[in-house]
Short mmCIF file of C-alpha atoms in Angstrom, two decimals:
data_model
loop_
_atom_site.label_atom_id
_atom_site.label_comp_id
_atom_site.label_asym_id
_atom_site.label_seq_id
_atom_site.Cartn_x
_atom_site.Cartn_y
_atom_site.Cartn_z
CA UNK A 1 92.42 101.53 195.14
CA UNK A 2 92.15 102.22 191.33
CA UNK A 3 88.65 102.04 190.12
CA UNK A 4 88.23 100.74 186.45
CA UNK A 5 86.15 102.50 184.16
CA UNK A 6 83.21 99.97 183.90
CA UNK A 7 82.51 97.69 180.99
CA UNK A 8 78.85 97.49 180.75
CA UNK A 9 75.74 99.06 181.45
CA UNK A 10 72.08 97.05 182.45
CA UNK A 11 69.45 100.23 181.10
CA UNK A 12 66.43 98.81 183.07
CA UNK A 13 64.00 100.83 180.48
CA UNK A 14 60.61 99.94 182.24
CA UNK A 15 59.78 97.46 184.92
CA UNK A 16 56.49 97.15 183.36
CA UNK A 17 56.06 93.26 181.18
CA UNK A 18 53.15 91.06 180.42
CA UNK A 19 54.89 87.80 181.76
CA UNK A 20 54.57 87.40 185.59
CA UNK A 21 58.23 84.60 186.21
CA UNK A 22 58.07 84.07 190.04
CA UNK A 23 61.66 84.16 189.95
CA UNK A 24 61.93 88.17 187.84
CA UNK A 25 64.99 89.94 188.99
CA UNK A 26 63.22 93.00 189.53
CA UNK A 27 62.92 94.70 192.65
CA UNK A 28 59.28 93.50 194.67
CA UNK A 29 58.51 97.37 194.46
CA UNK A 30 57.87 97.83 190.51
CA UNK A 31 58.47 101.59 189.41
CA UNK A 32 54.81 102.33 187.61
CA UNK A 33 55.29 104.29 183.74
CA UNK A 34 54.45 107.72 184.67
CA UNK A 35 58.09 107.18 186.96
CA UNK A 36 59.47 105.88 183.66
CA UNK A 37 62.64 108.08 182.29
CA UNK A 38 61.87 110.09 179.17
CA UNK A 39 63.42 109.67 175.88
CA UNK A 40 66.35 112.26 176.68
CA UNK A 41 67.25 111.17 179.47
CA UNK A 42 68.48 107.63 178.28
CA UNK A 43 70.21 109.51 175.39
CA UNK A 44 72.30 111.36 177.41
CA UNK A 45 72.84 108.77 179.88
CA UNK A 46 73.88 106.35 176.96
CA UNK A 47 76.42 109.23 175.87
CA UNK A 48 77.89 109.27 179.32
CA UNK A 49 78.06 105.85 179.58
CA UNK A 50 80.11 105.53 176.44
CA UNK A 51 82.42 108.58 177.15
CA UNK A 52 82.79 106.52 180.38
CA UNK A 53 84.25 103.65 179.40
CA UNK A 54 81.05 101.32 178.83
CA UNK A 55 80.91 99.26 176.03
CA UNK A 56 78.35 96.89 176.41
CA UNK A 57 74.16 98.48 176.50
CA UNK A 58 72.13 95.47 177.86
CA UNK A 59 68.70 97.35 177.02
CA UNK A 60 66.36 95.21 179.81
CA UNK A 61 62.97 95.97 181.99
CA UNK A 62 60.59 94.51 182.23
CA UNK A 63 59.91 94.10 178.70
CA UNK A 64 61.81 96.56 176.48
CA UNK A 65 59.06 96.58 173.77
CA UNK A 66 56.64 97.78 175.98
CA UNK A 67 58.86 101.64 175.54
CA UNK A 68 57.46 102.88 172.01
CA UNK A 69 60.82 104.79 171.87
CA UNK A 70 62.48 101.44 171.71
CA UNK A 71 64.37 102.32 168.60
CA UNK A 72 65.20 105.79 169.12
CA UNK A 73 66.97 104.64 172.11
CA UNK A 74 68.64 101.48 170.30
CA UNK A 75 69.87 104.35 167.33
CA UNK A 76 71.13 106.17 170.12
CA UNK A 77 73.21 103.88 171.34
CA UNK A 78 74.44 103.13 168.32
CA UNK A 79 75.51 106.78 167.71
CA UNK A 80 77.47 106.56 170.96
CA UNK A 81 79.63 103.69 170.32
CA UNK A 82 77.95 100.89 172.18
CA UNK A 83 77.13 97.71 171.62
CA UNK A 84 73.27 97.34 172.13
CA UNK A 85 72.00 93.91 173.28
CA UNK A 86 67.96 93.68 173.65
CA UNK A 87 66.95 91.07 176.53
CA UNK A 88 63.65 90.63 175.42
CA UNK A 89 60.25 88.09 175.98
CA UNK A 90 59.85 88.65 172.34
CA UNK A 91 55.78 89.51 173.71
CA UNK A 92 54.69 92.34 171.45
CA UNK A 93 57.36 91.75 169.42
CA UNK A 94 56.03 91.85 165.24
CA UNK A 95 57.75 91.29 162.26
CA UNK A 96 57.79 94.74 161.62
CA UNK A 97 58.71 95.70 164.54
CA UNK A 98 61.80 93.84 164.65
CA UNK A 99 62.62 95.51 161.24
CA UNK A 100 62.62 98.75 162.97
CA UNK A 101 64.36 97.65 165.50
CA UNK A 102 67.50 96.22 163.11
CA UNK A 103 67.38 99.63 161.14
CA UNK A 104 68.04 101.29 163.93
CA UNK A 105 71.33 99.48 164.94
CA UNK A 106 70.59 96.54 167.14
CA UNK A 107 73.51 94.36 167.75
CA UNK A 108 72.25 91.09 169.19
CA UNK A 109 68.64 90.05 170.82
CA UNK A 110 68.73 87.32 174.07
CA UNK A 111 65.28 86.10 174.43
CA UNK A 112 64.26 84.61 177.28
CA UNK A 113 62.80 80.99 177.37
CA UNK A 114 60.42 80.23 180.76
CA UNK A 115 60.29 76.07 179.37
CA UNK A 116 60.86 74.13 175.92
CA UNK A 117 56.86 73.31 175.56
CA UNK A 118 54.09 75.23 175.51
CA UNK A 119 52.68 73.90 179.14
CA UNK A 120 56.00 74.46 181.04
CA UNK A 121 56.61 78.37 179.28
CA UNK A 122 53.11 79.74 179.51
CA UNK A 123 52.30 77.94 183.66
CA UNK A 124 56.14 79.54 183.95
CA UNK A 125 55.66 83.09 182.62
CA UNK A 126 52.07 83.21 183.72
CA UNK A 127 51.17 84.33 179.91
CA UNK A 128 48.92 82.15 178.11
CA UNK A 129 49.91 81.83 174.35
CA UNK A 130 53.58 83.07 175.30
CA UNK A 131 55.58 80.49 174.17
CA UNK A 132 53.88 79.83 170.66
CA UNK A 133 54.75 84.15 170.21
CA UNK A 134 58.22 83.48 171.46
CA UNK A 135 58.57 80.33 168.69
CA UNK A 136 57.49 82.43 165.84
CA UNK A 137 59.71 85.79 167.13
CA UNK A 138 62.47 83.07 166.97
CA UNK A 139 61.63 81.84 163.32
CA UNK A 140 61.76 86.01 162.46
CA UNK A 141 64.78 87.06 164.10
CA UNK A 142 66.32 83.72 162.50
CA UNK A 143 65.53 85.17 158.71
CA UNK A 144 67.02 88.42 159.64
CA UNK A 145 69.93 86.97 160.67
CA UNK A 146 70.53 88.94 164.00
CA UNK A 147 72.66 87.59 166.19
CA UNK A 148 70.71 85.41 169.11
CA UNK A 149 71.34 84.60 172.62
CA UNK A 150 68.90 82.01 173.89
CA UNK A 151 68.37 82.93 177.83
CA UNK A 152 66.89 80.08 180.44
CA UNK A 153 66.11 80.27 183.98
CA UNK A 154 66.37 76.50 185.03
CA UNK A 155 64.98 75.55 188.54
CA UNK A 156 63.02 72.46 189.80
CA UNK A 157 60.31 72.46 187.70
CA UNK A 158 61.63 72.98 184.52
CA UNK A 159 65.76 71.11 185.13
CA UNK A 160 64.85 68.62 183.32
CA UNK A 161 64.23 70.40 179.65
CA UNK A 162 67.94 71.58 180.05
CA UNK A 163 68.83 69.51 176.58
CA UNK A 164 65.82 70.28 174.45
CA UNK A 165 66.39 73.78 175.55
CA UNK A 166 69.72 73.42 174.11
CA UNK A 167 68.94 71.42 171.04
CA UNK A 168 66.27 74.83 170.55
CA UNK A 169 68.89 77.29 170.48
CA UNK A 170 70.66 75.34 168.07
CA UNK A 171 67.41 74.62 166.04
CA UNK A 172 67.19 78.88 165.99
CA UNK A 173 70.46 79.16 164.87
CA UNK A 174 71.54 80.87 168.33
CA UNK A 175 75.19 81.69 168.78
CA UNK A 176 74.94 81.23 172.46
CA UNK A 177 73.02 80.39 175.34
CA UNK A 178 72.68 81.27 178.75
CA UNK A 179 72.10 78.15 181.36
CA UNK A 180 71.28 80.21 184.23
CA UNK A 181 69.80 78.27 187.56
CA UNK A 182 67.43 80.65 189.46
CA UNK A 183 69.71 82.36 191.92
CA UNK A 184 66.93 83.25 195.03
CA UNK A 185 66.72 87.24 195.14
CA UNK A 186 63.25 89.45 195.12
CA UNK A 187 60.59 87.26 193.75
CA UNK A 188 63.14 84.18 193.15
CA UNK A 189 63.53 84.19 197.35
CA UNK A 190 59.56 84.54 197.74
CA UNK A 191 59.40 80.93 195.80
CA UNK A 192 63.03 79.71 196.76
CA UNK A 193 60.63 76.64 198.51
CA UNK A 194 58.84 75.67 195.37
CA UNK A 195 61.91 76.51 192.57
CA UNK A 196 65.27 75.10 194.69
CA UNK A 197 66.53 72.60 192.32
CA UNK A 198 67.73 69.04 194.01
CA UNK A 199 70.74 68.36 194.53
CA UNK A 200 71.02 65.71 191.57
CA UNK A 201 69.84 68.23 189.55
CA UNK A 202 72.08 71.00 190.03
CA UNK A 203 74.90 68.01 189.35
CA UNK A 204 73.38 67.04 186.49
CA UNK A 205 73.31 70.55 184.80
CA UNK A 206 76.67 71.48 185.54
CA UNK A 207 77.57 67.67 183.68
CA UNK A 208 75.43 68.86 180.80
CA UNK A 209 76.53 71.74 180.68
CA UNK A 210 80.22 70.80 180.44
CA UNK A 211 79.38 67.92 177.64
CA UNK A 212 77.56 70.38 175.61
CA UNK A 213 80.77 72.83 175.37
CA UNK A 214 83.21 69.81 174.29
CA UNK A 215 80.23 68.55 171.62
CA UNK A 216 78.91 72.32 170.32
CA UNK A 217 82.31 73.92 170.03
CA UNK A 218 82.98 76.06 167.70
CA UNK A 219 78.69 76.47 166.98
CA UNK A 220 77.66 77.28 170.23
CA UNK A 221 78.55 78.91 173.58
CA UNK A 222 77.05 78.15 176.73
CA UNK A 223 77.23 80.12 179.68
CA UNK A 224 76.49 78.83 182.59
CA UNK A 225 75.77 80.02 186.15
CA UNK A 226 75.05 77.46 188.23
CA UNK A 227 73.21 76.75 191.52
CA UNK A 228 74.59 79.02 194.34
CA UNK A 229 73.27 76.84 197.53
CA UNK A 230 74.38 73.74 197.01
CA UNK A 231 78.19 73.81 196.19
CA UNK A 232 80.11 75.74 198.89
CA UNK A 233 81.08 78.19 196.53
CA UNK A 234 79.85 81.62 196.73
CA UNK A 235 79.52 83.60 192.99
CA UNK A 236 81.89 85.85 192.16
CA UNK A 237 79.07 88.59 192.23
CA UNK A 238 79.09 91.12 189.09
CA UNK A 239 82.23 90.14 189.05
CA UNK A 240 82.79 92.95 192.00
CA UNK A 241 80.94 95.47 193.35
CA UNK A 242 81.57 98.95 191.36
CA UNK A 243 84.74 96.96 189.43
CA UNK A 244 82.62 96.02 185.91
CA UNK A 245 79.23 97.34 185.49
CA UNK A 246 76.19 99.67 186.94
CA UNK A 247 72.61 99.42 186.34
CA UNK A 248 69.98 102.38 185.72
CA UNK A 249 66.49 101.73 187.16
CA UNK A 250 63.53 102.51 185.16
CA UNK A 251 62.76 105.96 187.63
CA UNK A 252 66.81 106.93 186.77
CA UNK A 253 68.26 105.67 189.95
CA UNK A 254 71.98 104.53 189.22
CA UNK A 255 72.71 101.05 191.15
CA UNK A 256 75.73 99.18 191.42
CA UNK A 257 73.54 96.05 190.95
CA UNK A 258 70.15 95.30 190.34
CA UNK A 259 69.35 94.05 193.68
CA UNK A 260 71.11 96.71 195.48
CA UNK A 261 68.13 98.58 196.59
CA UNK A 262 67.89 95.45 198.91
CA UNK A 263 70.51 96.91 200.98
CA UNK A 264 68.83 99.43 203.87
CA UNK A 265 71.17 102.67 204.55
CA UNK A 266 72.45 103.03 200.84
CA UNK A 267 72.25 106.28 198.73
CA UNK A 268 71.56 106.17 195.24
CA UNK A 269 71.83 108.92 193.13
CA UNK A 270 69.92 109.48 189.98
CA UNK A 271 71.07 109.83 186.21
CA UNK A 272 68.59 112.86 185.82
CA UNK A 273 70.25 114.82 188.19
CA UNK A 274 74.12 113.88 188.56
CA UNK A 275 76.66 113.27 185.97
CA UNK A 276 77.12 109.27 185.78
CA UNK A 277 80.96 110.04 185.86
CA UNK A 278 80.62 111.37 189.22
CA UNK A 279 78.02 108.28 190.22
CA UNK A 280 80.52 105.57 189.31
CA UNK A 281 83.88 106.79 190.88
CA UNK A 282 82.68 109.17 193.93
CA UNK A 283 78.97 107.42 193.92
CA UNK A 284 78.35 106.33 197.97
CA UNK A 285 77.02 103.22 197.24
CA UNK A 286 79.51 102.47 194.67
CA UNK A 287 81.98 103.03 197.02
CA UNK A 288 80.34 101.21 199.55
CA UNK A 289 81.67 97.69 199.00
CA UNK A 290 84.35 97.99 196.49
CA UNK A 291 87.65 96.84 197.40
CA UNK A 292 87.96 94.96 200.77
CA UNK A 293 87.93 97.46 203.36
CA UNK A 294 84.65 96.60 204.33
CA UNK A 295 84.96 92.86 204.58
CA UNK A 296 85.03 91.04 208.06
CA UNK A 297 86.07 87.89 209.39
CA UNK A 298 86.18 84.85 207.77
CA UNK A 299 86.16 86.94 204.44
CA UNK A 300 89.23 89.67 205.52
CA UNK A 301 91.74 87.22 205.94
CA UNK A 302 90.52 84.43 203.59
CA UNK A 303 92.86 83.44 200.20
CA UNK A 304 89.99 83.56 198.27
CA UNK A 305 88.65 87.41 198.44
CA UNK A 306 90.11 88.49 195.36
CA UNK A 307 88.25 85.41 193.42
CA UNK A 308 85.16 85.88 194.79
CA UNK A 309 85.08 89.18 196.62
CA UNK A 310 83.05 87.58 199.45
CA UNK A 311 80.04 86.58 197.37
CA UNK A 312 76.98 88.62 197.03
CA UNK A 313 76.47 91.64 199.04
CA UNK A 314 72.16 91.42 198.69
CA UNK A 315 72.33 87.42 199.80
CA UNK A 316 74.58 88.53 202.43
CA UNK A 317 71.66 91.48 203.73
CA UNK A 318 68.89 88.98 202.86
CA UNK A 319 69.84 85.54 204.83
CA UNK A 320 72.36 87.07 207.45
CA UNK A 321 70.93 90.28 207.50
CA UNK A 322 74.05 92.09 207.36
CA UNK A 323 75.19 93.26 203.73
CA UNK A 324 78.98 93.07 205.03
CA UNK A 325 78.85 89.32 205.94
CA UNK A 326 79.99 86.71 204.17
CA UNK A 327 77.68 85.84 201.66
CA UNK A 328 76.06 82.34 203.16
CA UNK A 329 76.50 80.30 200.25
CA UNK A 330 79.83 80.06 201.06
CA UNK A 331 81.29 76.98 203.44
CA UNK A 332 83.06 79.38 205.87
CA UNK A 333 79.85 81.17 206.86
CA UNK A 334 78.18 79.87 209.75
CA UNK A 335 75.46 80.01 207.93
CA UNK A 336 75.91 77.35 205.45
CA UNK A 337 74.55 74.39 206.89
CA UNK A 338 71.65 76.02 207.33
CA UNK A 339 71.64 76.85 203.49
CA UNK A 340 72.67 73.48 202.39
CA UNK A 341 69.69 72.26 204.34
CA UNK A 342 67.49 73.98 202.36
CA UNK A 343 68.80 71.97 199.39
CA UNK A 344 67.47 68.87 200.77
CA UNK A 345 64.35 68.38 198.70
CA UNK A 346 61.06 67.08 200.59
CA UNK A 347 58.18 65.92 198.78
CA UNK A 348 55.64 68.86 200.10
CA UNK A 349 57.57 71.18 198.43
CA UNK A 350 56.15 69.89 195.21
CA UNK A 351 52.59 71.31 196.30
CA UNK A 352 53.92 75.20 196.77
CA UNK A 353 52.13 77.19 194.34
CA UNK A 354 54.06 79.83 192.67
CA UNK A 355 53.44 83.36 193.82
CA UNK A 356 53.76 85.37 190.26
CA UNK A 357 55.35 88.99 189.84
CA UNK A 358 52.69 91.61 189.74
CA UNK A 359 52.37 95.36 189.79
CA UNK B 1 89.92 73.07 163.77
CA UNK B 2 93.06 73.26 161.62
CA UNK B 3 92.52 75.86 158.88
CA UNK B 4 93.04 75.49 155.20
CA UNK B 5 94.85 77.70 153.24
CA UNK B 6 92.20 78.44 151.30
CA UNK B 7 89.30 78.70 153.92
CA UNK B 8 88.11 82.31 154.38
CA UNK B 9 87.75 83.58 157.67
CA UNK B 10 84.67 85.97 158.79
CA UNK B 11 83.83 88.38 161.31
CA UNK B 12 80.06 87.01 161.10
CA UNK B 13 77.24 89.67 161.54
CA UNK B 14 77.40 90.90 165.74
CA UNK B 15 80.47 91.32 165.93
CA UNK B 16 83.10 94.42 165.02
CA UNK B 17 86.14 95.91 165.93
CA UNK B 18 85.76 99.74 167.74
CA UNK B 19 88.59 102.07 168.78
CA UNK B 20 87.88 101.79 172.79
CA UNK B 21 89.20 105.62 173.18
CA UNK B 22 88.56 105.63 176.75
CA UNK B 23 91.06 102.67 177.47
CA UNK B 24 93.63 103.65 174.51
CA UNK B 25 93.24 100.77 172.88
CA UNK B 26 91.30 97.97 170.32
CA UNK B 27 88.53 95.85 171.50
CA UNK B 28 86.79 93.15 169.65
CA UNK B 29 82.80 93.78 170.24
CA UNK B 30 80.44 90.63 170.08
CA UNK B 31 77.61 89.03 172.32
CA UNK B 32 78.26 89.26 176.07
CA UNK B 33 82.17 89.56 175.10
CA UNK B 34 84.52 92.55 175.05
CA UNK B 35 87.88 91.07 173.83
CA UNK B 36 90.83 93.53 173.95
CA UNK B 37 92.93 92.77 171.21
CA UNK B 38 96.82 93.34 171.31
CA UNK B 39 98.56 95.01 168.52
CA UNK B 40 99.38 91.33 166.80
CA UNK B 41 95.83 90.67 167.35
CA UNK B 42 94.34 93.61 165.87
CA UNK B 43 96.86 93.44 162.71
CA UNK B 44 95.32 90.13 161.86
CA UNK B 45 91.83 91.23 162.42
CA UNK B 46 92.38 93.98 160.01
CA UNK B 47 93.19 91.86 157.53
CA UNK B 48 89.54 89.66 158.08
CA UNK B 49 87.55 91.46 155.23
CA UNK B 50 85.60 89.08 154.25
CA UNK B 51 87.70 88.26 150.88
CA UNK B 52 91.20 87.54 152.01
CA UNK B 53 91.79 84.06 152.92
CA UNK B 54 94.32 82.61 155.44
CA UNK B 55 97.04 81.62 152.54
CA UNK B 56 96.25 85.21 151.85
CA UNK B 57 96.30 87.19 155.26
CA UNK B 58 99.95 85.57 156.89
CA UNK B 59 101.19 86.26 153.33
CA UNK B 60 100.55 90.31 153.47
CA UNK B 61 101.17 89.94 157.41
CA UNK B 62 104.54 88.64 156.60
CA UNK B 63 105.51 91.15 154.17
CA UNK B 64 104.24 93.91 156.37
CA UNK B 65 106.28 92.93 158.82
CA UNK B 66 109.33 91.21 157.31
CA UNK B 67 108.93 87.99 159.21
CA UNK B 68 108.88 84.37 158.35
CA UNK B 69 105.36 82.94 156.62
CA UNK B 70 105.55 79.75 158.67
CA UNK B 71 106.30 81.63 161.96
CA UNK B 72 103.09 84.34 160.73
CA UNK B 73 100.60 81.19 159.87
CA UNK B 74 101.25 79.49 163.30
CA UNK B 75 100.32 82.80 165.10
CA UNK B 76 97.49 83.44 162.81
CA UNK B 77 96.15 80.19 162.96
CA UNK B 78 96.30 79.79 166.94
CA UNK B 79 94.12 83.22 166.54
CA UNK B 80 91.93 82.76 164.62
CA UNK B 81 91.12 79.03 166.39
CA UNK B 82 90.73 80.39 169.31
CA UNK B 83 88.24 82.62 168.13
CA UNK B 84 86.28 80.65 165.73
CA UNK B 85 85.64 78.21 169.16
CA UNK B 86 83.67 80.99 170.93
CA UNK B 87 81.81 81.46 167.82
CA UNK B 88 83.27 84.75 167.45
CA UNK B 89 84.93 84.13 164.27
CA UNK B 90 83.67 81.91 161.08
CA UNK B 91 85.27 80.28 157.94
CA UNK B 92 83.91 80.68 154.45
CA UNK B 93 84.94 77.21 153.12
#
């Protein structure tokens, strides 16, 4: 098999953030700052990811703005050729921070949005006073004119803001925004009980979804990624394993996903001590699920590998237990039923309180 | 959207061509997108400076390459549509 030269690059800068979502895609284990990368080391790995073939720098955590290097490493970037997108809370962010932050080269900010009001955001991210910061970052970045992505994380609770959240990013002036349901990894799978949208309302996004592309044309792009559980249809998973993009952990270790320390028996190797070149094509757990060697039965033989790739490999470890199954969102698992069953909203369910991400 | 002659088309701020040396060819850069461009694409994208406008690009696309305007604007247009609908592209009316 031929192994593209990937496309993008998730730099995972700190894991450290002062919102607490119950759903953060961070690993339960949070790397503490003294494990944190130095300046130099993102440099060069932002060099080697260029001269690799990336061309897309998602600079994530945690919360980016908690590294006071933050535009040194944007400038860096830069200088290499990439395209630097900040995924941000906007939480620390000040006006004149966000000046240094467009001198230095940055590309395009996606902030994240826990709820459309100040209740739903701030009981969401666990941050009092968050979403009346996030507003006025908003109002800032909108006067410099940088490029915005407006990100959601939809799930029970918060479904049914879907179209004021959209009617917000085009209030901002956002070029795009992300309609992502909670998809139940790390944190998201400790409070899969309490966020797993209904049924009704995973239709009812995807409906909205679809209306708001024919109406917003041409003004503003929605992407979508829609419930996993409830259709039969697993996700076509980082659009396959080691085929598009890798991910750096805050402590340097290089993962094919960000989940993928999920997976027991796995190797990573770390961008502080081998070349990223040699990570990507020869990497073990790179190599460990690209292609379909290592699929089995229903996945080997089914017409639908090469569109999906089996699903996820880190739902596969975490509901079958197996990282090489069939990822159990998908109707040919035997596990399905079982999954669709958990869509199947009961009333108790309303009374789970959230368990927050903490250190 | 049908384009007017005179409407100006934009690369608005976020987005920019780059040589993608590693892959031996052009790429259009813009949020979340990495658009390889063909060589027809990345002719008419080097002709978006911010000044020219579509009367103006198929006519010094068609003399550069000794073809037929209308033949040129129909490309150009269907371009520079489908662009403008993922917001990657704007018009200066």
């Amino acid at each position: 098999m031929n192994t593209p030269a990937p496309i993008a690059m998730l730099a995972e800068l700190t894991h450290r953030c002062p919102l607490a979502c119950p759903y953060c895609s961070n690993p339960v284990a949070l790397t503490q700052k003294a494990q944190e990368l130095p300046t130099e080391v993102w440099v060069s790995a932002f060099q080697q990811a260029a001269e690799l073939g990336v061309l897309q720098l998602h600079l994530s955590g945690g919360e980016p703005l908690a590294r006071h290097d933050l535009s040194d490493l944007i400038a860096a970037a830069r200088d290499a050729g990439l395209y630097t997108n900040l995924i941000t809370s906007a939480i620390g962010l000040t006006e004149k921070r966000l000046k240094t932050l467009e001198d230095a080269g940055l590309d395009h900010i996606q902030l994240s949005l826990q709820g459309t009001d100040t209740e739903m955001a701030d009981y969401i991210g666990g941050y009092k006073g968050g979403f009346a910061r996030k507003m006025q970052a908003a109002a800032w970045v909108r006067a410099a004119g940088i490029p915005l992505t407006l990100n959601t994380v939809l799930h029970r609770k918060n479904l049914h803001q879907l179209p004021r959240a959209i009617e917000m990013a085009l209030e901002m002036e956002a070029r795009r925004i992300e309609v992502a349901i909670v998809q139940f990894h790390g944190w998201a799978l400790d409070n899969r009980a309490a966020l797993m949208p209904t049924k009704e309302q995973a239709d009812e996004a995807t409906r909205l979804v679809i209306k708001a592309r024919g109406i917003y044309k041409g003004r503003l792009v929605l992407d979508y990624v829609p419930a996993d559980y409830h259709t039969g249809v697993p996700k076509r998973c980082m659009g396959g394993w080691g085929m598009v993009g890798l991910n750096i952990a805050p402590d340097g270790q290089v993962l094919p996903c960000h989940a993928a320390q999920t997976i027991p028996g796995l190797t990573f190797q770390r961008i502080d001590d081998t070349p990223l070149r040699d990570i990507w094509y020869n990497g073990p757990a790179f190599n460990a699920y690209r292609g379909d060697n290592w699929m089995q039965e229903p996945c080997k033989s089914c017409e639908f590998k090469k569109r999906d790739f089996g699903g996820c490999r880190c739902q596969a470890m975490a509901i079958a237990g197996d990282a090489a199954a069939t990822d159990p969102t998908c109707q040919k698992s035997p596990l399905n039923v079982q999954l669709q069953n958990l869509t199947n909203h009961t009333q108790n369910e309303d009374e789970i309180e959230l368990t927050y991400r903490k250190m | 959207m049908n384009l007017a002659t005179s409407d100006v088309p934009v690369m608005p701020r976020g987005v920019r061509l780059h040589e993608d040396k590693v892959r031996n060819r052009w790429v259009l850069l813009a949020p979340e997108r990495a658009i390889s461009l063909d060589p027809v694409g990345h002719a008419i994208l080097l002709e978006i400076d911010g000044s020219q406008s579509f009367g103006g690009i198929v006519s010094t696309l068609a003399g550069k390459y000794n073809a037929p305007e209308d033949q040129i604007a129909a490309d150009v247009a269907e371009f520079i549509n489908g662009l403008m609908d993922r917001c990657i592209l704007k018009v200066l009316a």
